[in-house]
């Protein structure tokens, strides 16, 4: 039934398609996955940490950041190169 859906489901004209698809999406949380089908499943423990570093003008982090930012900005430009799309 979903084989002929439009490639782009954005916009109010496609809301009915999005609602129909949403009925089939299953979202699971970490706790659900751990005990899936009453079996302990191997799932990594979450380790939260914050690391900080300086984006000095000549640092490798700064160069990487600049390259990634340039790439991201280019990837959201329209074919004409003047506008930016909202979604990628």
Coordinates of C-alpha atoms in Angstrom, one line a residue:
X1 CA 0.0 0.0 0.0
X2 CA 3.0 2.3 0.6
X3 CA 4.8 1.6 -2.7
X4 CA 3.4 4.6 -4.5
X5 CA 4.0 7.3 -1.9
X6 CA 5.5 10.5 -3.0
X7 CA 9.3 10.9 -2.4
X8 CA 8.6 14.1 -0.4
X9 CA 5.9 13.8 2.3
X10 CA 6.2 17.3 3.5
X11 CA 3.4 19.8 3.4
X12 CA -0.3 19.7 4.4
X13 CA -1.3 17.9 1.2
X14 CA 0.6 14.8 2.4
X15 CA -0.6 14.8 6.0
X16 CA -2.9 11.8 5.4
X17 CA 0.1 9.8 4.2
X18 CA 2.2 10.7 7.2
X19 CA -0.7 9.8 9.6
X20 CA -1.1 6.4 7.9
X21 CA 2.7 5.7 8.0
X22 CA 2.8 6.7 11.7
X23 CA 0.5 3.8 12.6
X24 CA 3.3 1.4 11.6
X25 CA 6.3 3.1 13.4
X26 CA 7.5 1.5 16.6
X27 CA 9.6 3.6 18.9
X28 CA 11.4 1.8 21.6
X29 CA 13.3 3.2 24.6
X30 CA 16.4 1.8 26.0
X31 CA 14.5 0.1 28.9
X32 CA 12.2 -1.6 26.4
X33 CA 15.1 -3.0 24.4
X34 CA 16.9 -4.4 27.5
X35 CA 14.1 -6.8 28.3
X36 CA 12.8 -7.5 24.8
X37 CA 10.7 -10.6 24.7
X38 CA 11.5 -11.3 28.4
X39 CA 15.1 -12.0 27.5
X40 CA 18.0 -9.9 28.8
X41 CA 19.5 -8.4 25.6
X42 CA 23.1 -7.0 25.5
X43 CA 22.7 -3.3 25.4
X44 CA 25.5 -0.9 26.4
X45 CA 25.1 1.1 29.6
X46 CA 24.9 4.8 28.8
X47 CA 27.9 6.8 29.9
X48 CA 27.4 10.5 29.9
X49 CA 30.3 12.9 30.0
X50 CA 31.1 16.4 28.9
X51 CA 34.5 17.1 27.4
X52 CA 35.7 20.6 26.5
X53 CA 38.5 21.8 24.3
X54 CA 39.5 25.1 22.8
X55 CA 38.9 25.9 19.2
X56 CA 42.0 27.9 18.8
X57 CA 42.5 29.5 15.4
X58 CA 45.3 27.1 14.4
X59 CA 44.0 23.9 16.2
X60 CA 43.1 20.7 14.4
X61 CA 39.6 20.9 16.1
X62 CA 39.0 24.4 14.6
X63 CA 40.0 23.2 11.1
X64 CA 37.7 20.2 11.4
X65 CA 34.9 22.3 12.7
X66 CA 35.3 24.8 9.8
X67 CA 35.3 22.0 7.2
X68 CA 32.2 20.4 8.7
X69 CA 30.4 23.7 8.9
X70 CA 31.3 24.5 5.3
X71 CA 30.1 21.1 4.1
X72 CA 26.8 21.4 6.0
X73 CA 26.1 24.8 4.6
X74 CA 26.8 23.7 1.1
X75 CA 24.6 20.6 1.4
X76 CA 21.5 22.6 2.3
X77 CA 21.8 25.1 -0.6
X78 CA 19.3 24.8 -3.5
X79 CA 20.5 24.1 -7.0
X80 CA 20.6 27.8 -7.7
X81 CA 23.0 28.3 -4.7
X82 CA 21.2 31.2 -3.2
X83 CA 18.6 29.8 -0.9
X84 CA 18.8 27.2 1.9
X85 CA 16.4 24.3 2.3
X86 CA 14.8 23.7 5.7
X87 CA 15.4 20.0 5.8
X88 CA 18.1 17.7 4.5

